[in-house]
């Protein structure tokens, strides 16, 4: 039987001005494609001048300064369209797309498309969903009782994946892809009979359950922070009255 985690996968990642998907902007992005485990990796990279200042906190994470982005970055409108078309190409090729913490990157891309192209990610995908594999959701479901954080750096350390340049979009995308392959191998008995499409559907259920658990934990600790249960894309916020 062919094992999906040894076959063709793509992975997508962004670096941004911050963590608010409704207001922050993409400053760099990457899509990597690998046709089989251990095979040659094709990487497409984008660098964006977001048109707004990059906060120092974000610069400290990814190292992309205003000066660098103004000199070397492209305007957002053509870039976000290229990214959306590249993701649509993966959909047409029936190639699953690995996205670490998918509701962040995919929602932010959707909002950038609305902001700069008066469109949406769904329109570029002809209203057919990507097949998404989210290493964070998969790992949290399959190894739910393991203590500790589950950032990409943590997952790479746990699964023995090299992450040479953390917070470089291409390096993070490739590391996410390798983590998903490692998760597939470690939990083969539970995953190999599932197709990526079936896993996509299951991850939406698993993420919602994980969100409910986190929301309950916040409530017990006196926090009013809201946890969005939607995966892999958050719905558009209603317009203010």
PDB file of C-alpha atoms in Angstrom:
ATOM      1  CA  UNK A   1       0.000   0.000   0.000  1.00  0.00           C
ATOM      2  CA  UNK A   2       1.290   3.463  -0.918  1.00  0.00           C
ATOM      3  CA  UNK A   3       1.952   5.586   2.164  1.00  0.00           C
ATOM      4  CA  UNK A   4       0.904   9.199   1.684  1.00  0.00           C
ATOM      5  CA  UNK A   5       3.602  10.467   4.061  1.00  0.00           C
ATOM      6  CA  UNK A   6       6.320   9.067   1.783  1.00  0.00           C
ATOM      7  CA  UNK A   7       4.815  10.569  -1.366  1.00  0.00           C
ATOM      8  CA  UNK A   8       4.289  14.032  -2.873  1.00  0.00           C
ATOM      9  CA  UNK A   9       3.851  16.886  -0.400  1.00  0.00           C
ATOM     10  CA  UNK A  10       4.049  20.671  -0.550  1.00  0.00           C
ATOM     11  CA  UNK A  11       4.465  23.039   2.384  1.00  0.00           C
ATOM     12  CA  UNK A  12       3.644  26.720   2.844  1.00  0.00           C
ATOM     13  CA  UNK A  13       4.841  29.252   5.410  1.00  0.00           C
ATOM     14  CA  UNK A  14       4.842  33.010   5.967  1.00  0.00           C
ATOM     15  CA  UNK A  15       6.694  35.579   8.026  1.00  0.00           C
ATOM     16  CA  UNK A  16       4.626  38.570   9.059  1.00  0.00           C
ATOM     17  CA  UNK A  17       4.443  41.929  10.795  1.00  0.00           C
ATOM     18  CA  UNK A  18       2.712  40.330  13.800  1.00  0.00           C
ATOM     19  CA  UNK A  19       0.218  37.741  15.012  1.00  0.00           C
ATOM     20  CA  UNK A  20      -3.138  39.428  14.269  1.00  0.00           C
ATOM     21  CA  UNK A  21      -4.516  37.731  11.149  1.00  0.00           C
ATOM     22  CA  UNK A  22      -7.030  40.527  10.585  1.00  0.00           C
ATOM     23  CA  UNK A  23      -4.550  43.420  10.684  1.00  0.00           C
ATOM     24  CA  UNK A  24      -0.992  42.166  10.198  1.00  0.00           C
ATOM     25  CA  UNK A  25       0.740  41.695   6.852  1.00  0.00           C
ATOM     26  CA  UNK A  26       2.921  39.174   5.048  1.00  0.00           C
ATOM     27  CA  UNK A  27       6.578  40.185   4.658  1.00  0.00           C
ATOM     28  CA  UNK A  28       7.882  36.905   3.244  1.00  0.00           C
ATOM     29  CA  UNK A  29       6.449  33.571   2.166  1.00  0.00           C
ATOM     30  CA  UNK A  30       7.625  30.297   0.709  1.00  0.00           C
ATOM     31  CA  UNK A  31       6.166  27.219  -0.934  1.00  0.00           C
ATOM     32  CA  UNK A  32       8.289  24.069  -1.092  1.00  0.00           C
ATOM     33  CA  UNK A  33       7.424  20.938  -3.062  1.00  0.00           C
ATOM     34  CA  UNK A  34       8.905  17.459  -2.706  1.00  0.00           C
ATOM     35  CA  UNK A  35       7.678  14.576  -4.815  1.00  0.00           C
ATOM     36  CA  UNK A  36       8.881  11.835  -2.473  1.00  0.00           C
ATOM     37  CA  UNK A  37      10.592  11.468   0.879  1.00  0.00           C
ATOM     38  CA  UNK A  38      14.261  12.322   0.487  1.00  0.00           C
ATOM     39  CA  UNK A  39      13.713  13.743  -2.987  1.00  0.00           C
ATOM     40  CA  UNK A  40      14.814  17.060  -4.430  1.00  0.00           C
ATOM     41  CA  UNK A  41      13.046  20.085  -2.971  1.00  0.00           C
ATOM     42  CA  UNK A  42      11.712  22.859  -5.195  1.00  0.00           C
ATOM     43  CA  UNK A  43      11.268  26.148  -3.348  1.00  0.00           C
ATOM     44  CA  UNK A  44       9.506  29.341  -4.400  1.00  0.00           C
ATOM     45  CA  UNK A  45      10.150  32.382  -2.220  1.00  0.00           C
ATOM     46  CA  UNK A  46       8.449  35.760  -2.027  1.00  0.00           C
ATOM     47  CA  UNK A  47       9.643  38.932  -0.299  1.00  0.00           C
ATOM     48  CA  UNK A  48       7.046  41.634   0.309  1.00  0.00           C
ATOM     49  CA  UNK A  49       7.154  45.338   1.089  1.00  0.00           C
ATOM     50  CA  UNK A  50       4.019  45.383   3.261  1.00  0.00           C
ATOM     51  CA  UNK A  51       3.428  49.119   2.987  1.00  0.00           C
ATOM     52  CA  UNK A  52       3.371  49.540   6.751  1.00  0.00           C
ATOM     53  CA  UNK A  53       6.197  49.692   9.319  1.00  0.00           C
ATOM     54  CA  UNK A  54       7.419  46.351  10.629  1.00  0.00           C
ATOM     55  CA  UNK A  55       7.356  46.386  14.452  1.00  0.00           C
ATOM     56  CA  UNK A  56      10.686  45.819  16.144  1.00  0.00           C
ATOM     57  CA  UNK A  57       9.334  42.705  17.849  1.00  0.00           C
ATOM     58  CA  UNK A  58       8.653  41.130  14.482  1.00  0.00           C
ATOM     59  CA  UNK A  59      12.069  42.169  13.151  1.00  0.00           C
ATOM     60  CA  UNK A  60      13.675  40.424  16.112  1.00  0.00           C
ATOM     61  CA  UNK A  61      11.890  37.210  15.086  1.00  0.00           C
ATOM     62  CA  UNK A  62      12.603  37.093  11.328  1.00  0.00           C
ATOM     63  CA  UNK A  63      15.234  39.765  10.778  1.00  0.00           C
ATOM     64  CA  UNK A  64      13.395  41.534   7.936  1.00  0.00           C
ATOM     65  CA  UNK A  65      13.737  45.276   8.465  1.00  0.00           C
ATOM     66  CA  UNK A  66      11.804  48.116   6.865  1.00  0.00           C
ATOM     67  CA  UNK A  67      14.891  49.157   4.931  1.00  0.00           C
ATOM     68  CA  UNK A  68      15.510  45.656   3.561  1.00  0.00           C
ATOM     69  CA  UNK A  69      11.878  45.171   2.550  1.00  0.00           C
ATOM     70  CA  UNK A  70      11.654  48.585   0.906  1.00  0.00           C
ATOM     71  CA  UNK A  71      14.815  47.873  -1.088  1.00  0.00           C
ATOM     72  CA  UNK A  72      14.142  44.267  -2.061  1.00  0.00           C
ATOM     73  CA  UNK A  73      10.469  43.516  -1.420  1.00  0.00           C
ATOM     74  CA  UNK A  74       7.691  43.651  -3.997  1.00  0.00           C
ATOM     75  CA  UNK A  75       4.297  45.263  -3.587  1.00  0.00           C
ATOM     76  CA  UNK A  76       1.756  42.949  -1.934  1.00  0.00           C
ATOM     77  CA  UNK A  77      -0.944  42.829  -4.633  1.00  0.00           C
ATOM     78  CA  UNK A  78       0.917  40.782  -7.275  1.00  0.00           C
ATOM     79  CA  UNK A  79       2.674  38.667  -4.656  1.00  0.00           C
ATOM     80  CA  UNK A  80      -0.438  37.497  -2.831  1.00  0.00           C
ATOM     81  CA  UNK A  81      -2.033  36.617  -6.172  1.00  0.00           C
ATOM     82  CA  UNK A  82       1.032  34.574  -7.139  1.00  0.00           C
ATOM     83  CA  UNK A  83       0.895  32.755  -3.803  1.00  0.00           C
ATOM     84  CA  UNK A  84      -2.804  31.985  -4.166  1.00  0.00           C
ATOM     85  CA  UNK A  85      -2.266  30.671  -7.695  1.00  0.00           C
ATOM     86  CA  UNK A  86       0.658  28.541  -6.506  1.00  0.00           C
ATOM     87  CA  UNK A  87      -1.547  26.980  -3.812  1.00  0.00           C
ATOM     88  CA  UNK A  88      -4.292  26.406  -6.371  1.00  0.00           C
ATOM     89  CA  UNK A  89      -1.737  24.561  -8.501  1.00  0.00           C
ATOM     90  CA  UNK A  90      -1.084  22.190  -5.592  1.00  0.00           C
ATOM     91  CA  UNK A  91      -4.815  21.591  -5.327  1.00  0.00           C
ATOM     92  CA  UNK A  92      -5.071  20.744  -9.030  1.00  0.00           C
ATOM     93  CA  UNK A  93      -2.123  18.362  -8.680  1.00  0.00           C
ATOM     94  CA  UNK A  94      -3.849  16.628  -5.728  1.00  0.00           C
ATOM     95  CA  UNK A  95      -0.759  17.380  -3.676  1.00  0.00           C
ATOM     96  CA  UNK A  96      -1.406  17.852   0.068  1.00  0.00           C
ATOM     97  CA  UNK A  97      -0.101  21.123   1.508  1.00  0.00           C
ATOM     98  CA  UNK A  98       1.578  21.110   4.916  1.00  0.00           C
ATOM     99  CA  UNK A  99       0.883  24.297   6.900  1.00  0.00           C
ATOM    100  CA  UNK A 100       2.041  24.593  10.487  1.00  0.00           C
ATOM    101  CA  UNK A 101      -0.762  26.273  12.472  1.00  0.00           C
ATOM    102  CA  UNK A 102      -2.792  26.544   9.281  1.00  0.00           C
ATOM    103  CA  UNK A 103      -5.475  28.948  10.595  1.00  0.00           C
ATOM    104  CA  UNK A 104      -2.811  31.614  11.010  1.00  0.00           C
ATOM    105  CA  UNK A 105      -1.029  31.475   7.650  1.00  0.00           C
ATOM    106  CA  UNK A 106      -4.046  30.673   5.484  1.00  0.00           C
ATOM    107  CA  UNK A 107      -6.330  33.203   7.159  1.00  0.00           C
ATOM    108  CA  UNK A 108      -3.697  35.918   6.911  1.00  0.00           C
ATOM    109  CA  UNK A 109      -3.232  35.134   3.212  1.00  0.00           C
ATOM    110  CA  UNK A 110      -6.999  35.280   2.713  1.00  0.00           C
ATOM    111  CA  UNK A 111      -7.159  38.709   4.371  1.00  0.00           C
ATOM    112  CA  UNK A 112      -4.287  39.968   2.231  1.00  0.00           C
ATOM    113  CA  UNK A 113      -6.168  38.836  -0.882  1.00  0.00           C
ATOM    114  CA  UNK A 114      -9.254  40.678   0.305  1.00  0.00           C
ATOM    115  CA  UNK A 115      -7.186  43.761   1.119  1.00  0.00           C
ATOM    116  CA  UNK A 116      -5.142  43.934  -2.096  1.00  0.00           C
ATOM    117  CA  UNK A 117      -7.110  41.938  -4.696  1.00  0.00           C
ATOM    118  CA  UNK A 118     -10.737  42.375  -3.550  1.00  0.00           C
ATOM    119  CA  UNK A 119     -10.887  38.587  -3.648  1.00  0.00           C
ATOM    120  CA  UNK A 120     -10.427  35.613  -1.317  1.00  0.00           C
ATOM    121  CA  UNK A 121      -8.432  32.422  -1.065  1.00  0.00           C
ATOM    122  CA  UNK A 122     -11.590  30.409  -1.709  1.00  0.00           C
ATOM    123  CA  UNK A 123     -12.110  32.156  -5.064  1.00  0.00           C
ATOM    124  CA  UNK A 124      -8.595  31.292  -6.221  1.00  0.00           C
ATOM    125  CA  UNK A 125      -9.276  27.693  -5.188  1.00  0.00           C
ATOM    126  CA  UNK A 126     -12.610  27.664  -7.074  1.00  0.00           C
ATOM    127  CA  UNK A 127     -14.343  27.178  -3.705  1.00  0.00           C
ATOM    128  CA  UNK A 128     -12.748  23.741  -3.310  1.00  0.00           C
ATOM    129  CA  UNK A 129     -10.637  23.350  -0.180  1.00  0.00           C
ATOM    130  CA  UNK A 130      -6.951  22.610  -0.158  1.00  0.00           C
ATOM    131  CA  UNK A 131      -5.972  19.295   1.347  1.00  0.00           C
ATOM    132  CA  UNK A 132      -4.088  20.589   4.370  1.00  0.00           C
ATOM    133  CA  UNK A 133      -1.866  18.685   6.797  1.00  0.00           C
ATOM    134  CA  UNK A 134      -1.097  20.623   9.978  1.00  0.00           C
ATOM    135  CA  UNK A 135       1.753  19.116  12.027  1.00  0.00           C
ATOM    136  CA  UNK A 136       0.599  20.918  15.164  1.00  0.00           C
ATOM    137  CA  UNK A 137      -2.898  19.447  15.002  1.00  0.00           C
ATOM    138  CA  UNK A 138      -1.672  15.989  14.022  1.00  0.00           C
ATOM    139  CA  UNK A 139       0.941  15.793  16.765  1.00  0.00           C
ATOM    140  CA  UNK A 140      -1.373  17.161  19.442  1.00  0.00           C
ATOM    141  CA  UNK A 141      -4.043  14.598  18.594  1.00  0.00           C
ATOM    142  CA  UNK A 142      -1.791  11.586  18.154  1.00  0.00           C
ATOM    143  CA  UNK A 143       0.404  12.280  21.195  1.00  0.00           C
ATOM    144  CA  UNK A 144      -2.037  14.283  23.278  1.00  0.00           C
ATOM    145  CA  UNK A 145      -0.627  13.502  26.718  1.00  0.00           C
ATOM    146  CA  UNK A 146       2.945  14.581  25.997  1.00  0.00           C
ATOM    147  CA  UNK A 147       3.985  17.542  28.112  1.00  0.00           C
ATOM    148  CA  UNK A 148       5.576  20.665  26.718  1.00  0.00           C
ATOM    149  CA  UNK A 149       5.046  23.195  23.966  1.00  0.00           C
ATOM    150  CA  UNK A 150       4.394  22.312  20.338  1.00  0.00           C
ATOM    151  CA  UNK A 151       5.970  25.101  18.349  1.00  0.00           C
ATOM    152  CA  UNK A 152       7.739  24.154  15.133  1.00  0.00           C
ATOM    153  CA  UNK A 153      11.072  24.302  16.957  1.00  0.00           C
ATOM    154  CA  UNK A 154       9.716  21.966  19.647  1.00  0.00           C
ATOM    155  CA  UNK A 155       8.287  19.526  17.112  1.00  0.00           C
ATOM    156  CA  UNK A 156      11.544  19.454  15.156  1.00  0.00           C
ATOM    157  CA  UNK A 157      13.453  18.654  18.346  1.00  0.00           C
ATOM    158  CA  UNK A 158      10.966  15.943  19.306  1.00  0.00           C
ATOM    159  CA  UNK A 159      10.975  14.220  15.896  1.00  0.00           C
ATOM    160  CA  UNK A 160      14.668  14.712  15.162  1.00  0.00           C
ATOM    161  CA  UNK A 161      14.220  17.153  12.262  1.00  0.00           C
ATOM    162  CA  UNK A 162      16.914  19.717  11.483  1.00  0.00           C
ATOM    163  CA  UNK A 163      15.740  23.333  11.541  1.00  0.00           C
ATOM    164  CA  UNK A 164      18.791  25.291  10.464  1.00  0.00           C
ATOM    165  CA  UNK A 165      17.220  28.733   9.944  1.00  0.00           C
ATOM    166  CA  UNK A 166      14.151  29.105  12.147  1.00  0.00           C
ATOM    167  CA  UNK A 167      11.805  31.901  11.021  1.00  0.00           C
ATOM    168  CA  UNK A 168      13.016  31.791   7.446  1.00  0.00           C
ATOM    169  CA  UNK A 169       9.828  30.959   5.518  1.00  0.00           C
ATOM    170  CA  UNK A 170      11.415  28.343   3.223  1.00  0.00           C
ATOM    171  CA  UNK A 171      13.339  26.669   6.057  1.00  0.00           C
ATOM    172  CA  UNK A 172      10.225  26.574   8.244  1.00  0.00           C
ATOM    173  CA  UNK A 173       8.103  25.199   5.404  1.00  0.00           C
ATOM    174  CA  UNK A 174      10.583  22.396   4.695  1.00  0.00           C
ATOM    175  CA  UNK A 175      10.902  21.564   8.396  1.00  0.00           C
ATOM    176  CA  UNK A 176       7.097  21.398   8.704  1.00  0.00           C
ATOM    177  CA  UNK A 177       6.979  19.021   5.749  1.00  0.00           C
ATOM    178  CA  UNK A 178       9.608  16.769   7.319  1.00  0.00           C
ATOM    179  CA  UNK A 179       7.783  16.805  10.650  1.00  0.00           C
ATOM    180  CA  UNK A 180       4.617  15.573   8.916  1.00  0.00           C
ATOM    181  CA  UNK A 181       6.570  12.746   7.275  1.00  0.00           C
ATOM    182  CA  UNK A 182       8.024  11.853  10.700  1.00  0.00           C
ATOM    183  CA  UNK A 183       4.573  11.932  12.326  1.00  0.00           C
ATOM    184  CA  UNK A 184       3.275   9.646   9.578  1.00  0.00           C
ATOM    185  CA  UNK A 185       6.044   7.122  10.163  1.00  0.00           C
ATOM    186  CA  UNK A 186       5.773   7.182  13.951  1.00  0.00           C
ATOM    187  CA  UNK A 187       2.009   6.742  13.925  1.00  0.00           C
ATOM    188  CA  UNK A 188       1.786   4.638  10.766  1.00  0.00           C
ATOM    189  CA  UNK A 189      -0.554   2.148  12.393  1.00  0.00           C
ATOM    190  CA  UNK A 190      -3.118   4.886  12.912  1.00  0.00           C
ATOM    191  CA  UNK A 191      -2.523   6.942   9.779  1.00  0.00           C
ATOM    192  CA  UNK A 192      -1.445   4.855   6.800  1.00  0.00           C
ATOM    193  CA  UNK A 193      -4.955   3.651   5.974  1.00  0.00           C
ATOM    194  CA  UNK A 194      -6.282   7.202   5.928  1.00  0.00           C
ATOM    195  CA  UNK A 195      -6.036   9.337   2.810  1.00  0.00           C
ATOM    196  CA  UNK A 196      -4.866  12.959   3.093  1.00  0.00           C
ATOM    197  CA  UNK A 197      -8.420  14.049   2.236  1.00  0.00           C
ATOM    198  CA  UNK A 198      -9.804  11.975   5.103  1.00  0.00           C
ATOM    199  CA  UNK A 199      -7.124  13.393   7.378  1.00  0.00           C
ATOM    200  CA  UNK A 200      -8.063  16.924   6.347  1.00  0.00           C
ATOM    201  CA  UNK A 201     -11.633  16.311   7.492  1.00  0.00           C
ATOM    202  CA  UNK A 202     -10.506  14.691  10.740  1.00  0.00           C
ATOM    203  CA  UNK A 203      -8.114  17.532  11.561  1.00  0.00           C
ATOM    204  CA  UNK A 204     -10.987  20.018  11.474  1.00  0.00           C
ATOM    205  CA  UNK A 205     -12.711  17.919  14.160  1.00  0.00           C
ATOM    206  CA  UNK A 206      -9.519  17.426  16.156  1.00  0.00           C
ATOM    207  CA  UNK A 207      -8.643  21.119  16.058  1.00  0.00           C
ATOM    208  CA  UNK A 208     -12.119  22.092  17.268  1.00  0.00           C
ATOM    209  CA  UNK A 209     -11.769  19.678  20.196  1.00  0.00           C
ATOM    210  CA  UNK A 210      -8.299  21.038  20.958  1.00  0.00           C
ATOM    211  CA  UNK A 211      -9.671  24.585  20.871  1.00  0.00           C
ATOM    212  CA  UNK A 212     -12.448  23.667  23.322  1.00  0.00           C
ATOM    213  CA  UNK A 213      -9.891  22.151  25.667  1.00  0.00           C
ATOM    214  CA  UNK A 214      -7.682  25.238  25.508  1.00  0.00           C
ATOM    215  CA  UNK A 215     -10.691  27.514  26.015  1.00  0.00           C
ATOM    216  CA  UNK A 216     -11.653  25.539  29.129  1.00  0.00           C
ATOM    217  CA  UNK A 217      -8.071  25.822  30.418  1.00  0.00           C
ATOM    218  CA  UNK A 218      -8.134  29.597  29.917  1.00  0.00           C
ATOM    219  CA  UNK A 219     -11.440  29.824  31.779  1.00  0.00           C
ATOM    220  CA  UNK A 220     -10.091  27.825  34.724  1.00  0.00           C
ATOM    221  CA  UNK A 221      -7.133  30.196  34.907  1.00  0.00           C
ATOM    222  CA  UNK A 222      -9.199  33.361  34.766  1.00  0.00           C
ATOM    223  CA  UNK A 223      -8.324  34.362  31.193  1.00  0.00           C
ATOM    224  CA  UNK A 224     -10.932  35.793  28.840  1.00  0.00           C
ATOM    225  CA  UNK A 225      -8.853  35.049  25.725  1.00  0.00           C
ATOM    226  CA  UNK A 226     -11.000  33.522  22.977  1.00  0.00           C
ATOM    227  CA  UNK A 227      -9.860  30.450  21.040  1.00  0.00           C
ATOM    228  CA  UNK A 228     -11.144  30.137  17.474  1.00  0.00           C
ATOM    229  CA  UNK A 229     -12.200  26.537  16.680  1.00  0.00           C
ATOM    230  CA  UNK A 230     -12.171  26.946  12.889  1.00  0.00           C
ATOM    231  CA  UNK A 231      -9.572  25.085  10.823  1.00  0.00           C
ATOM    232  CA  UNK A 232      -7.825  25.455   8.391  1.00  0.00           C
ATOM    233  CA  UNK A 233      -9.266  28.930   7.718  1.00  0.00           C
ATOM    234  CA  UNK A 234     -11.069  31.307  10.030  1.00  0.00           C
ATOM    235  CA  UNK A 235     -14.306  32.835   8.739  1.00  0.00           C
ATOM    236  CA  UNK A 236     -14.307  36.461   7.727  1.00  0.00           C
ATOM    237  CA  UNK A 237     -15.277  38.779  10.557  1.00  0.00           C
ATOM    238  CA  UNK A 238     -18.659  40.499  10.052  1.00  0.00           C
ATOM    239  CA  UNK A 239     -18.387  44.106   8.992  1.00  0.00           C
ATOM    240  CA  UNK A 240     -18.850  46.620  11.783  1.00  0.00           C
ATOM    241  CA  UNK A 241     -22.312  48.133  11.940  1.00  0.00           C
TER     242      UNK A 241
END
